[in-house]
mmCIF file with all atom_site columns, C-alpha atoms in Angstrom:
data_model
loop_
_atom_site.group_PDB
_atom_site.id
_atom_site.type_symbol
_atom_site.label_atom_id
_atom_site.label_alt_id
_atom_site.label_comp_id
_atom_site.label_asym_id
_atom_site.label_entity_id
_atom_site.label_seq_id
_atom_site.pdbx_PDB_ins_code
_atom_site.Cartn_x
_atom_site.Cartn_y
_atom_site.Cartn_z
_atom_site.occupancy
_atom_site.B_iso_or_equiv
_atom_site.pdbx_formal_charge
_atom_site.auth_seq_id
_atom_site.auth_comp_id
_atom_site.auth_asym_id
_atom_site.auth_atom_id
_atom_site.pdbx_PDB_model_num
ATOM 1   C CA . MET A 1 1   ? -2.127  2.591   -34.348 1.00 0.00 ? 1490 MET A CA 1
ATOM 2   C CA . GLY A 1 2   ? -5.079  4.246   -32.621 1.00 0.00 ? 1491 GLY A CA 1
ATOM 3   C CA . ILE A 1 3   ? -8.691  5.230   -33.192 1.00 0.00 ? 1492 ILE A CA 1
ATOM 4   C CA . TYR A 1 4   ? -9.923  6.183   -36.653 1.00 0.00 ? 1493 TYR A CA 1
ATOM 5   C CA . PHE A 1 5   ? -13.148 8.010   -37.488 1.00 0.00 ? 1494 PHE A CA 1
ATOM 6   C CA . ILE A 1 6   ? -14.284 6.971   -40.971 1.00 0.00 ? 1495 ILE A CA 1
ATOM 7   C CA . ASN A 1 7   ? -17.114 8.688   -42.843 1.00 0.00 ? 1496 ASN A CA 1
ATOM 8   C CA . THR A 1 8   ? -18.592 5.767   -44.784 1.00 0.00 ? 1497 THR A CA 1
ATOM 9   C CA . ALA A 1 9   ? -20.574 8.045   -47.093 1.00 0.00 ? 1498 ALA A CA 1
ATOM 10  C CA . TYR A 1 10  ? -17.302 9.277   -48.619 1.00 0.00 ? 1499 TYR A CA 1
ATOM 11  C CA . ASN A 1 11  ? -14.883 6.624   -47.269 1.00 0.00 ? 1500 ASN A CA 1
ATOM 12  C CA . THR A 1 12  ? -12.724 9.392   -45.825 1.00 0.00 ? 1501 THR A CA 1
ATOM 13  C CA . LEU A 1 13  ? -10.806 9.800   -42.583 1.00 0.00 ? 1502 LEU A CA 1
ATOM 14  C CA . VAL A 1 14  ? -12.370 12.532  -40.446 1.00 0.00 ? 1503 VAL A CA 1
ATOM 15  C CA . LYS A 1 15  ? -10.156 15.403  -39.288 1.00 0.00 ? 1504 LYS A CA 1
ATOM 16  C CA . SER A 1 16  ? -12.334 18.288  -38.181 1.00 0.00 ? 1505 SER A CA 1
ATOM 17  C CA . ASN A 1 17  ? -12.759 20.955  -35.513 1.00 0.00 ? 1506 ASN A CA 1
ATOM 18  C CA . ASN A 1 18  ? -16.531 20.494  -35.656 1.00 0.00 ? 1507 ASN A CA 1
ATOM 19  C CA . ILE A 1 19  ? -17.697 17.872  -33.152 1.00 0.00 ? 1508 ILE A CA 1
ATOM 20  C CA . GLU A 1 20  ? -20.817 17.176  -35.198 1.00 0.00 ? 1509 GLU A CA 1
ATOM 21  C CA . ASP A 1 21  ? -18.619 15.662  -37.893 1.00 0.00 ? 1510 ASP A CA 1
ATOM 22  C CA . TYR A 1 22  ? -17.629 12.945  -35.408 1.00 0.00 ? 1511 TYR A CA 1
ATOM 23  C CA . ASN A 1 23  ? -21.226 12.195  -34.422 1.00 0.00 ? 1512 ASN A CA 1
ATOM 24  C CA . ASP A 1 24  ? -22.547 11.992  -37.986 1.00 0.00 ? 1513 ASP A CA 1
ATOM 25  C CA . ARG A 1 25  ? -24.744 8.950   -38.675 1.00 0.00 ? 1514 ARG A CA 1
ATOM 26  C CA . TYR A 1 26  ? -22.320 7.814   -41.383 1.00 0.00 ? 1515 TYR A CA 1
ATOM 27  C CA . ILE A 1 27  ? -19.379 7.691   -38.994 1.00 0.00 ? 1516 ILE A CA 1
ATOM 28  C CA . LYS A 1 28  ? -17.832 4.342   -38.161 1.00 0.00 ? 1517 LYS A CA 1
ATOM 29  C CA . ILE A 1 29  ? -15.093 4.143   -35.531 1.00 0.00 ? 1518 ILE A CA 1
ATOM 30  C CA . PHE A 1 30  ? -12.264 1.634   -35.748 1.00 0.00 ? 1519 PHE A CA 1
ATOM 31  C CA . TYR A 1 31  ? -9.425  0.769   -33.401 1.00 0.00 ? 1520 TYR A CA 1
ATOM 32  C CA . CYS A 1 32  ? -6.125  -0.403  -34.926 1.00 0.00 ? 1521 CYS A CA 1
ATOM 33  C CA . ASN A 1 33  ? -3.301  -1.890  -32.848 1.00 0.00 ? 1522 ASN A CA 1
ATOM 34  C CA . GLY A 1 34  ? -0.606  -2.157  -35.507 1.00 0.00 ? 1523 GLY A CA 1
ATOM 35  C CA . ASN A 1 35  ? -1.533  -5.701  -36.448 1.00 0.00 ? 1524 ASN A CA 1
ATOM 36  C CA . TYR A 1 36  ? -5.219  -5.488  -37.253 1.00 0.00 ? 1525 TYR A CA 1
ATOM 37  C CA . CYS A 1 37  ? -8.227  -3.150  -37.041 1.00 0.00 ? 1526 CYS A CA 1
ATOM 38  C CA . LYS A 1 38  ? -11.620 -3.808  -35.513 1.00 0.00 ? 1527 LYS A CA 1
ATOM 39  C CA . PRO A 1 39  ? -14.812 -1.813  -34.879 1.00 0.00 ? 1528 PRO A CA 1
ATOM 40  C CA . TRP A 1 40  ? -14.554 0.302   -31.748 1.00 0.00 ? 1529 TRP A CA 1
ATOM 41  C CA . GLU A 1 41  ? -16.858 -0.985  -29.029 1.00 0.00 ? 1530 GLU A CA 1
ATOM 42  C CA . LYS A 1 42  ? -18.697 1.758   -27.193 1.00 0.00 ? 1531 LYS A CA 1
ATOM 43  C CA . PRO A 1 43  ? -17.708 1.615   -23.511 1.00 0.00 ? 1532 PRO A CA 1
ATOM 44  C CA . GLU A 1 44  ? -20.299 1.421   -20.747 1.00 0.00 ? 1533 GLU A CA 1
ATOM 45  C CA . VAL A 1 45  ? -18.603 4.119   -18.651 1.00 0.00 ? 1534 VAL A CA 1
ATOM 46  C CA . VAL A 1 46  ? -17.335 7.638   -19.338 1.00 0.00 ? 1535 VAL A CA 1
ATOM 47  C CA . THR A 1 47  ? -14.151 7.255   -21.367 1.00 0.00 ? 1536 THR A CA 1
ATOM 48  C CA . TYR A 1 48  ? -11.461 9.620   -22.619 1.00 0.00 ? 1537 TYR A CA 1
ATOM 49  C CA . PHE A 1 49  ? -9.447  8.666   -25.685 1.00 0.00 ? 1538 PHE A CA 1
ATOM 50  C CA . SER A 1 50  ? -7.169  10.132  -28.335 1.00 0.00 ? 1539 SER A CA 1
ATOM 51  C CA . ASN A 1 51  ? -7.478  9.664   -32.085 1.00 0.00 ? 1540 ASN A CA 1
ATOM 52  C CA . THR A 1 52  ? -4.806  9.390   -34.778 1.00 0.00 ? 1541 THR A CA 1
ATOM 53  C CA . PHE A 1 53  ? -4.536  13.205  -34.951 1.00 0.00 ? 1542 PHE A CA 1
ATOM 54  C CA . ASN A 1 54  ? -3.750  13.442  -31.213 1.00 0.00 ? 1543 ASN A CA 1
ATOM 55  C CA . LYS A 1 55  ? -7.080  15.020  -30.327 1.00 0.00 ? 1544 LYS A CA 1
ATOM 56  C CA . ILE A 1 56  ? -8.569  14.086  -26.932 1.00 0.00 ? 1545 ILE A CA 1
ATOM 57  C CA . PHE A 1 57  ? -12.226 13.057  -26.952 1.00 0.00 ? 1546 PHE A CA 1
ATOM 58  C CA . LYS A 1 58  ? -14.753 12.154  -24.281 1.00 0.00 ? 1547 LYS A CA 1
ATOM 59  C CA . TYR A 1 59  ? -17.464 9.548   -24.746 1.00 0.00 ? 1548 TYR A CA 1
ATOM 60  C CA . ASP A 1 60  ? -20.462 9.627   -22.396 1.00 0.00 ? 1549 ASP A CA 1
ATOM 61  C CA . PRO A 1 61  ? -22.630 6.492   -22.625 1.00 0.00 ? 1550 PRO A CA 1
ATOM 62  C CA . TYR A 1 62  ? -25.567 8.241   -20.919 1.00 0.00 ? 1551 TYR A CA 1
ATOM 63  C CA . TYR A 1 63  ? -25.942 10.585  -23.905 1.00 0.00 ? 1552 TYR A CA 1
ATOM 64  C CA . ASP A 1 64  ? -24.295 8.197   -26.387 1.00 0.00 ? 1553 ASP A CA 1
ATOM 65  C CA . LYS A 1 65  ? -22.321 11.151  -27.698 1.00 0.00 ? 1554 LYS A CA 1
ATOM 66  C CA . ILE A 1 66  ? -18.696 11.975  -28.389 1.00 0.00 ? 1555 ILE A CA 1
ATOM 67  C CA . SER A 1 67  ? -17.400 15.416  -27.440 1.00 0.00 ? 1556 SER A CA 1
ATOM 68  C CA . PHE A 1 68  ? -14.062 17.219  -27.401 1.00 0.00 ? 1557 PHE A CA 1
ATOM 69  C CA . ALA A 1 69  ? -12.566 16.783  -23.938 1.00 0.00 ? 1558 ALA A CA 1
ATOM 70  C CA . TYR A 1 70  ? -11.040 20.278  -24.039 1.00 0.00 ? 1559 TYR A CA 1
ATOM 71  C CA . GLU A 1 71  ? -11.181 23.401  -26.174 1.00 0.00 ? 1560 GLU A CA 1
ATOM 72  C CA . TYR A 1 72  ? -7.533  22.769  -26.994 1.00 0.00 ? 1561 TYR A CA 1
ATOM 73  C CA . ASP A 1 73  ? -5.292  19.888  -25.965 1.00 0.00 ? 1562 ASP A CA 1
ATOM 74  C CA . LEU A 1 74  ? -2.108  20.223  -23.949 1.00 0.00 ? 1563 LEU A CA 1
ATOM 75  C CA . LYS A 1 75  ? 0.837   18.444  -25.562 1.00 0.00 ? 1564 LYS A CA 1
ATOM 76  C CA . CYS A 1 76  ? 3.358   16.811  -23.267 1.00 0.00 ? 1565 CYS A CA 1
ATOM 77  C CA . THR A 1 77  ? 6.506   14.700  -23.326 1.00 0.00 ? 1566 THR A CA 1
ATOM 78  C CA . TYR A 1 78  ? 6.471   11.737  -20.953 1.00 0.00 ? 1567 TYR A CA 1
ATOM 79  C CA . ASN A 1 79  ? 9.519   10.707  -18.926 1.00 0.00 ? 1568 ASN A CA 1
ATOM 80  C CA . SER A 1 80  ? 9.873   7.200   -17.450 1.00 0.00 ? 1569 SER A CA 1
ATOM 81  C CA . ASN A 1 81  ? 10.287  8.731   -13.979 1.00 0.00 ? 1570 ASN A CA 1
ATOM 82  C CA . ASN A 1 82  ? 6.604   9.712   -14.086 1.00 0.00 ? 1571 ASN A CA 1
ATOM 83  C CA . TYR A 1 83  ? 7.179   13.354  -14.942 1.00 0.00 ? 1572 TYR A CA 1
ATOM 84  C CA . CYS A 1 84  ? 5.918   15.157  -18.016 1.00 0.00 ? 1573 CYS A CA 1
ATOM 85  C CA . VAL A 1 85  ? 7.293   18.198  -19.781 1.00 0.00 ? 1574 VAL A CA 1
ATOM 86  C CA . ILE A 1 86  ? 4.362   20.398  -20.790 1.00 0.00 ? 1575 ILE A CA 1
ATOM 87  C CA . ASP A 1 87  ? 5.064   21.482  -24.366 1.00 0.00 ? 1576 ASP A CA 1
ATOM 88  C CA . GLU A 1 88  ? 3.337   24.814  -23.986 1.00 0.00 ? 1577 GLU A CA 1
ATOM 89  C CA . LYS A 1 89  ? 4.867   28.287  -23.707 1.00 0.00 ? 1578 LYS A CA 1
ATOM 90  C CA . ASP A 1 90  ? 1.650   30.260  -23.211 1.00 0.00 ? 1579 ASP A CA 1
ATOM 91  C CA . GLU A 1 91  ? 1.465   30.886  -19.451 1.00 0.00 ? 1580 GLU A CA 1
ATOM 92  C CA . GLU A 1 92  ? -2.297  31.445  -19.549 1.00 0.00 ? 1581 GLU A CA 1
ATOM 93  C CA . LYS A 1 93  ? -2.736  27.988  -21.047 1.00 0.00 ? 1582 LYS A CA 1
ATOM 94  C CA . ILE A 1 94  ? -0.315  26.491  -18.532 1.00 0.00 ? 1583 ILE A CA 1
ATOM 95  C CA . LYS A 1 95  ? -2.494  27.839  -15.708 1.00 0.00 ? 1584 LYS A CA 1
ATOM 96  C CA . GLU A 1 96  ? -5.359  25.777  -17.086 1.00 0.00 ? 1585 GLU A CA 1
ATOM 97  C CA . ILE A 1 97  ? -3.435  22.603  -16.262 1.00 0.00 ? 1586 ILE A CA 1
ATOM 98  C CA . ASP A 1 98  ? -5.225  22.820  -12.928 1.00 0.00 ? 1587 ASP A CA 1
ATOM 99  C CA . ASP A 1 99  ? -8.485  21.925  -14.662 1.00 0.00 ? 1588 ASP A CA 1
ATOM 100 C CA . ARG A 1 100 ? -6.981  19.207  -16.844 1.00 0.00 ? 1589 ARG A CA 1
ATOM 101 C CA . GLU A 1 101 ? -6.701  15.534  -16.103 1.00 0.00 ? 1590 GLU A CA 1
ATOM 102 C CA . PHE A 1 102 ? -5.010  14.594  -19.370 1.00 0.00 ? 1591 PHE A CA 1
ATOM 103 C CA . CYS A 1 103 ? -2.370  15.687  -21.828 1.00 0.00 ? 1592 CYS A CA 1
ATOM 104 C CA . VAL A 1 104 ? -1.350  13.917  -25.042 1.00 0.00 ? 1593 VAL A CA 1
ATOM 105 C CA . THR A 1 105 ? 2.064   12.994  -26.447 1.00 0.00 ? 1594 THR A CA 1
ATOM 106 C CA . ASN A 1 106 ? 3.199   13.464  -30.039 1.00 0.00 ? 1595 ASN A CA 1
ATOM 107 C CA . ASP A 1 107 ? 2.449   9.770   -30.538 1.00 0.00 ? 1596 ASP A CA 1
ATOM 108 C CA . GLY A 1 108 ? -1.139  10.264  -29.415 1.00 0.00 ? 1597 GLY A CA 1
ATOM 109 C CA . GLU A 1 109 ? -0.631  8.499   -26.090 1.00 0.00 ? 1598 GLU A CA 1
ATOM 110 C CA . LEU A 1 110 ? -2.979  9.609   -23.330 1.00 0.00 ? 1599 LEU A CA 1
ATOM 111 C CA . VAL A 1 111 ? -1.225  10.779  -20.150 1.00 0.00 ? 1600 VAL A CA 1
ATOM 112 C CA . LEU A 1 112 ? -2.894  11.273  -16.764 1.00 0.00 ? 1601 LEU A CA 1
ATOM 113 C CA . ILE A 1 113 ? -1.744  14.386  -14.869 1.00 0.00 ? 1602 ILE A CA 1
ATOM 114 C CA . LEU A 1 114 ? -1.427  13.416  -11.205 1.00 0.00 ? 1603 LEU A CA 1
ATOM 115 C CA . LEU A 1 115 ? -2.034  15.194  -7.952  1.00 0.00 ? 1604 LEU A CA 1
ATOM 116 C CA . SER A 1 116 ? 0.894   15.973  -5.721  1.00 0.00 ? 1605 SER A CA 1
ATOM 117 C CA . LYS A 1 117 ? 1.629   13.072  -3.404  1.00 0.00 ? 1606 LYS A CA 1
ATOM 118 C CA . ASP A 1 118 ? 0.737   15.141  -0.347  1.00 0.00 ? 1607 ASP A CA 1
ATOM 119 C CA . GLU A 1 119 ? -2.769  15.728  -1.655  1.00 0.00 ? 1608 GLU A CA 1
ATOM 120 C CA . THR A 1 120 ? -3.609  12.243  -2.970  1.00 0.00 ? 1609 THR A CA 1
ATOM 121 C CA . LYS A 1 121 ? -5.129  11.102  0.311   1.00 0.00 ? 1610 LYS A CA 1
ATOM 122 C CA . GLU A 1 122 ? -7.311  14.223  0.477   1.00 0.00 ? 1611 GLU A CA 1
ATOM 123 C CA . SER A 1 123 ? -8.424  13.752  -3.113  1.00 0.00 ? 1612 SER A CA 1
ATOM 124 C CA . LEU A 1 124 ? -9.279  10.097  -2.527  1.00 0.00 ? 1613 LEU A CA 1
ATOM 125 C CA . SER A 1 125 ? -11.516 11.127  0.354   1.00 0.00 ? 1614 SER A CA 1
ATOM 126 C CA . LEU A 1 126 ? -13.243 13.716  -1.839  1.00 0.00 ? 1615 LEU A CA 1
ATOM 127 C CA . HIS A 1 127 ? -13.590 11.142  -4.617  1.00 0.00 ? 1616 HIS A CA 1
ATOM 128 C CA . GLN A 1 128 ? -15.279 8.736   -2.239  1.00 0.00 ? 1617 GLN A CA 1
ATOM 129 C CA . HIS A 1 129 ? -17.717 11.286  -0.853  1.00 0.00 ? 1618 HIS A CA 1
ATOM 130 C CA . GLN A 1 130 ? -18.586 13.577  -3.737  1.00 0.00 ? 1619 GLN A CA 1
ATOM 131 C CA . ASN A 1 131 ? -16.559 12.418  -6.752  1.00 0.00 ? 1620 ASN A CA 1
ATOM 132 C CA . GLN A 1 132 ? -15.277 15.954  -7.228  1.00 0.00 ? 1621 GLN A CA 1
ATOM 133 C CA . ARG A 1 133 ? -12.104 17.730  -6.129  1.00 0.00 ? 1622 ARG A CA 1
ATOM 134 C CA . GLN A 1 134 ? -11.992 21.171  -4.580  1.00 0.00 ? 1623 GLN A CA 1
ATOM 135 C CA . TYR A 1 135 ? -9.446  23.536  -6.175  1.00 0.00 ? 1624 TYR A CA 1
ATOM 136 C CA . ARG A 1 136 ? -7.556  26.249  -4.389  1.00 0.00 ? 1625 ARG A CA 1
ATOM 137 C CA . HIS A 1 137 ? -6.811  29.506  -6.126  1.00 0.00 ? 1626 HIS A CA 1
ATOM 138 C CA . PHE A 1 138 ? -3.926  29.242  -8.599  1.00 0.00 ? 1627 PHE A CA 1
ATOM 139 C CA . ASN A 1 139 ? -1.903  31.830  -6.715  1.00 0.00 ? 1628 ASN A CA 1
ATOM 140 C CA . ASP A 1 140 ? -2.215  29.914  -3.433  1.00 0.00 ? 1629 ASP A CA 1
ATOM 141 C CA . THR A 1 141 ? 1.194   28.236  -3.670  1.00 0.00 ? 1630 THR A CA 1
ATOM 142 C CA . LYS A 1 142 ? 4.030   26.952  -1.588  1.00 0.00 ? 1631 LYS A CA 1
ATOM 143 C CA . ILE A 1 143 ? 7.667   26.481  -2.625  1.00 0.00 ? 1632 ILE A CA 1
ATOM 144 C CA . ILE A 1 144 ? 9.627   23.310  -1.825  1.00 0.00 ? 1633 ILE A CA 1
ATOM 145 C CA . ARG A 1 145 ? 13.004  21.999  -2.949  1.00 0.00 ? 1634 ARG A CA 1
ATOM 146 C CA . ALA A 1 146 ? 13.415  19.104  -5.366  1.00 0.00 ? 1635 ALA A CA 1
ATOM 147 C CA . THR A 1 147 ? 16.312  16.677  -5.065  1.00 0.00 ? 1636 THR A CA 1
ATOM 148 C CA . SER A 1 148 ? 18.059  15.385  -8.153  1.00 0.00 ? 1637 SER A CA 1
ATOM 149 C CA . ASN A 1 149 ? 17.421  11.922  -9.627  1.00 0.00 ? 1638 ASN A CA 1
ATOM 150 C CA . GLU A 1 150 ? 19.627  10.064  -12.073 1.00 0.00 ? 1639 GLU A CA 1
ATOM 151 C CA . ASN A 1 151 ? 18.097  9.923   -15.554 1.00 0.00 ? 1640 ASN A CA 1
ATOM 152 C CA . SER A 1 152 ? 15.515  12.517  -14.532 1.00 0.00 ? 1641 SER A CA 1
ATOM 153 C CA . TYR A 1 153 ? 14.522  15.806  -16.102 1.00 0.00 ? 1642 TYR A CA 1
ATOM 154 C CA . ILE A 1 154 ? 14.805  17.470  -12.702 1.00 0.00 ? 1643 ILE A CA 1
ATOM 155 C CA . SER A 1 155 ? 18.111  19.153  -11.899 1.00 0.00 ? 1644 SER A CA 1
ATOM 156 C CA . SER A 1 156 ? 19.432  19.502  -8.385  1.00 0.00 ? 1645 SER A CA 1
ATOM 157 C CA . SER A 1 157 ? 17.840  22.196  -6.224  1.00 0.00 ? 1646 SER A CA 1
ATOM 158 C CA . LYS A 1 158 ? 15.175  23.180  -8.760  1.00 0.00 ? 1647 LYS A CA 1
ATOM 159 C CA . GLU A 1 159 ? 12.300  25.123  -7.257  1.00 0.00 ? 1648 GLU A CA 1
ATOM 160 C CA . THR A 1 160 ? 9.051   23.200  -7.161  1.00 0.00 ? 1649 THR A CA 1
ATOM 161 C CA . THR A 1 161 ? 5.678   24.857  -6.776  1.00 0.00 ? 1650 THR A CA 1
ATOM 162 C CA . THR A 1 162 ? 2.534   23.168  -5.491  1.00 0.00 ? 1651 THR A CA 1
ATOM 163 C CA . LYS A 1 163 ? -0.579  24.760  -6.974  1.00 0.00 ? 1652 LYS A CA 1
ATOM 164 C CA . ASN A 1 164 ? -4.114  23.483  -6.645  1.00 0.00 ? 1653 ASN A CA 1
ATOM 165 C CA . ASN A 1 165 ? -2.997  20.041  -5.465  1.00 0.00 ? 1654 ASN A CA 1
ATOM 166 C CA . ARG A 1 166 ? -0.484  19.597  -8.297  1.00 0.00 ? 1655 ARG A CA 1
ATOM 167 C CA . THR A 1 167 ? 3.310   19.812  -8.263  1.00 0.00 ? 1656 THR A CA 1
ATOM 168 C CA . TYR A 1 168 ? 4.953   21.985  -10.937 1.00 0.00 ? 1657 TYR A CA 1
ATOM 169 C CA . ILE A 1 169 ? 8.689   22.068  -11.486 1.00 0.00 ? 1658 ILE A CA 1
ATOM 170 C CA . LYS A 1 170 ? 10.288  24.940  -13.392 1.00 0.00 ? 1659 LYS A CA 1
ATOM 171 C CA . ASN A 1 171 ? 13.200  23.318  -15.222 1.00 0.00 ? 1660 ASN A CA 1
ATOM 172 C CA . GLU A 1 172 ? 14.975  25.741  -17.577 1.00 0.00 ? 1661 GLU A CA 1
ATOM 173 C CA . ASP A 1 173 ? 12.191  26.963  -19.904 1.00 0.00 ? 1662 ASP A CA 1
ATOM 174 C CA . ASN A 1 174 ? 9.755   24.098  -19.284 1.00 0.00 ? 1663 ASN A CA 1
ATOM 175 C CA . PHE A 1 175 ? 7.163   23.125  -16.716 1.00 0.00 ? 1664 PHE A CA 1
ATOM 176 C CA . LEU A 1 176 ? 7.088   19.570  -15.417 1.00 0.00 ? 1665 LEU A CA 1
ATOM 177 C CA . VAL A 1 177 ? 4.203   17.836  -13.694 1.00 0.00 ? 1666 VAL A CA 1
ATOM 178 C CA . GLU A 1 178 ? 3.775   14.418  -12.139 1.00 0.00 ? 1667 GLU A CA 1
ATOM 179 C CA . CYS A 1 179 ? 2.007   12.095  -14.547 1.00 0.00 ? 1668 CYS A CA 1
ATOM 180 C CA . MET A 1 180 ? 1.548   8.484   -15.646 1.00 0.00 ? 1669 MET A CA 1
ATOM 181 C CA . LYS A 1 181 ? 0.702   6.507   -18.754 1.00 0.00 ? 1670 LYS A CA 1
ATOM 182 C CA . ALA A 1 182 ? 0.357   2.883   -19.773 1.00 0.00 ? 1671 ALA A CA 1
ATOM 183 C CA . LYS A 1 183 ? 3.218   1.214   -21.634 1.00 0.00 ? 1672 LYS A CA 1
ATOM 184 C CA . ASN A 1 184 ? 0.887   -0.716  -23.943 1.00 0.00 ? 1673 ASN A CA 1
ATOM 185 C CA . ASP A 1 185 ? -2.731  -1.788  -24.351 1.00 0.00 ? 1674 ASP A CA 1
ATOM 186 C CA . ASP A 1 186 ? -2.074  -5.227  -22.882 1.00 0.00 ? 1675 ASP A CA 1
ATOM 187 C CA . GLU A 1 187 ? -1.023  -3.889  -19.482 1.00 0.00 ? 1676 GLU A CA 1
ATOM 188 C CA . PRO A 1 188 ? -3.528  -1.319  -18.189 1.00 0.00 ? 1677 PRO A CA 1
ATOM 189 C CA . ILE A 1 189 ? -2.623  0.758   -15.154 1.00 0.00 ? 1678 ILE A CA 1
ATOM 190 C CA . TYR A 1 190 ? -4.678  2.644   -12.563 1.00 0.00 ? 1679 TYR A CA 1
ATOM 191 C CA . GLY A 1 191 ? -4.342  6.278   -11.513 1.00 0.00 ? 1680 GLY A CA 1
ATOM 192 C CA . LEU A 1 192 ? -6.110  8.892   -9.426  1.00 0.00 ? 1681 LEU A CA 1
ATOM 193 C CA . ALA A 1 193 ? -6.694  12.476  -10.525 1.00 0.00 ? 1682 ALA A CA 1
ATOM 194 C CA . LYS A 1 194 ? -10.071 14.176  -10.271 1.00 0.00 ? 1683 LYS A CA 1
ATOM 195 C CA . HIS A 1 195 ? -11.452 10.661  -10.829 1.00 0.00 ? 1684 HIS A CA 1
ATOM 196 C CA . PHE A 1 196 ? -10.056 7.144   -10.547 1.00 0.00 ? 1685 PHE A CA 1
ATOM 197 C CA . TYR A 1 197 ? -9.095  5.736   -13.958 1.00 0.00 ? 1686 TYR A CA 1
ATOM 198 C CA . LYS A 1 198 ? -8.108  2.540   -15.696 1.00 0.00 ? 1687 LYS A CA 1
ATOM 199 C CA . LEU A 1 199 ? -5.638  3.618   -18.394 1.00 0.00 ? 1688 LEU A CA 1
ATOM 200 C CA . ASP A 1 200 ? -4.682  1.938   -21.627 1.00 0.00 ? 1689 ASP A CA 1
ATOM 201 C CA . LEU A 1 201 ? -2.169  3.429   -24.017 1.00 0.00 ? 1690 LEU A CA 1
ATOM 202 C CA . LYS A 1 202 ? -4.675  5.741   -25.722 1.00 0.00 ? 1691 LYS A CA 1
ATOM 203 C CA . SER A 1 203 ? -7.774  5.645   -23.535 1.00 0.00 ? 1692 SER A CA 1
ATOM 204 C CA . ALA A 1 204 ? -8.862  6.056   -19.920 1.00 0.00 ? 1693 ALA A CA 1
ATOM 205 C CA . LYS A 1 205 ? -12.066 4.729   -18.365 1.00 0.00 ? 1694 LYS A CA 1
ATOM 206 C CA . ILE A 1 206 ? -13.555 6.145   -15.194 1.00 0.00 ? 1695 ILE A CA 1
ATOM 207 C CA . ILE A 1 207 ? -13.855 3.507   -12.489 1.00 0.00 ? 1696 ILE A CA 1
ATOM 208 C CA . SER A 1 208 ? -17.451 3.903   -11.382 1.00 0.00 ? 1697 SER A CA 1
ATOM 209 C CA . ASN A 1 209 ? -18.052 0.593   -9.584  1.00 0.00 ? 1698 ASN A CA 1
ATOM 210 C CA . SER A 1 210 ? -18.075 0.638   -5.794  1.00 0.00 ? 1699 SER A CA 1
ATOM 211 C CA . GLY A 1 211 ? -15.497 -1.505  -4.055  1.00 0.00 ? 1700 GLY A CA 1
ATOM 212 C CA . HIS A 1 212 ? -11.829 -1.736  -3.144  1.00 0.00 ? 1701 HIS A CA 1
ATOM 213 C CA . TYR A 1 213 ? -9.066  -1.669  -5.737  1.00 0.00 ? 1702 TYR A CA 1
ATOM 214 C CA . ILE A 1 214 ? -5.588  -2.852  -4.741  1.00 0.00 ? 1703 ILE A CA 1
ATOM 215 C CA . VAL A 1 215 ? -2.890  -1.328  -6.940  1.00 0.00 ? 1704 VAL A CA 1
ATOM 216 C CA . ASN A 1 216 ? 0.851   -1.971  -6.898  1.00 0.00 ? 1705 ASN A CA 1
ATOM 217 C CA . SER A 1 217 ? 2.418   1.427   -6.160  1.00 0.00 ? 1706 SER A CA 1
ATOM 218 C CA . SER A 1 218 ? 5.555   0.553   -8.155  1.00 0.00 ? 1707 SER A CA 1
ATOM 219 C CA . THR A 1 219 ? 3.850   -0.532  -11.371 1.00 0.00 ? 1708 THR A CA 1
ATOM 220 C CA . ASN A 1 220 ? 0.413   1.110   -10.979 1.00 0.00 ? 1709 ASN A CA 1
ATOM 221 C CA . LYS A 1 221 ? -1.075  -2.217  -12.078 1.00 0.00 ? 1710 LYS A CA 1
ATOM 222 C CA . ALA A 1 222 ? -3.804  -4.175  -10.341 1.00 0.00 ? 1711 ALA A CA 1
ATOM 223 C CA . ILE A 1 223 ? -2.328  -6.460  -7.711  1.00 0.00 ? 1712 ILE A CA 1
ATOM 224 C CA . ASN A 1 224 ? -2.191  -10.203 -8.343  1.00 0.00 ? 1713 ASN A CA 1
ATOM 225 C CA . ASN A 1 225 ? -1.256  -13.222 -6.253  1.00 0.00 ? 1714 ASN A CA 1
ATOM 226 C CA . LYS A 1 226 ? 2.472   -13.062 -6.993  1.00 0.00 ? 1715 LYS A CA 1
ATOM 227 C CA . ASP A 1 227 ? 2.618   -9.543  -5.485  1.00 0.00 ? 1716 ASP A CA 1
ATOM 228 C CA . PHE A 1 228 ? 1.806   -10.956 -2.064  1.00 0.00 ? 1717 PHE A CA 1
ATOM 229 C CA . LYS A 1 229 ? 4.637   -12.374 -0.009  1.00 0.00 ? 1718 LYS A CA 1
ATOM 230 C CA . LYS A 1 230 ? 4.058   -15.885 1.277   1.00 0.00 ? 1719 LYS A CA 1
#
């Protein structure tokens, strides 16, 4: 299940660290959902997606080019309580989370790294006015206390650090961040990071149209009539 890059000149699956290999004129891209495969339709907006080798790509329709989203991809483990364990021990790489909007699971699922709840309103205002978030210095932090939750990774009284508008929780030897991902491709969700996104299981499209979007805060899905009380 996922996106496959096929070089039709050799009928081989592309796995390369050279981005030109993915933009070759003989490349055909297919999306497979577990039941069938179909040609990948190029989106009309900037889109991030992961392939079958868990690499995160960015497609920009203005240039009609595919690029690597990041020099290296952060791996993470998603928890149903909307927290992710960052599977990375290199502290220098962990610091670069501040510049990342996405991490990827071992199953190749694309996960959106969220802002701290206290900063979401500020970020939304910045998104509306300039479509770009301002970052504070990484060392500009404040410490708060996290309460325990049943079935959560977070233990009671763990120290939580807010850095550059994101909440980091040091839990034993791991870092946790607030995050979200879709459950499947049939039920897209919406999330706000540096940009506002519509997320499928393995892709995320930037919402570029002007207007109001009403999202259920419990499910992160677009609101429908049954969500309104009569």
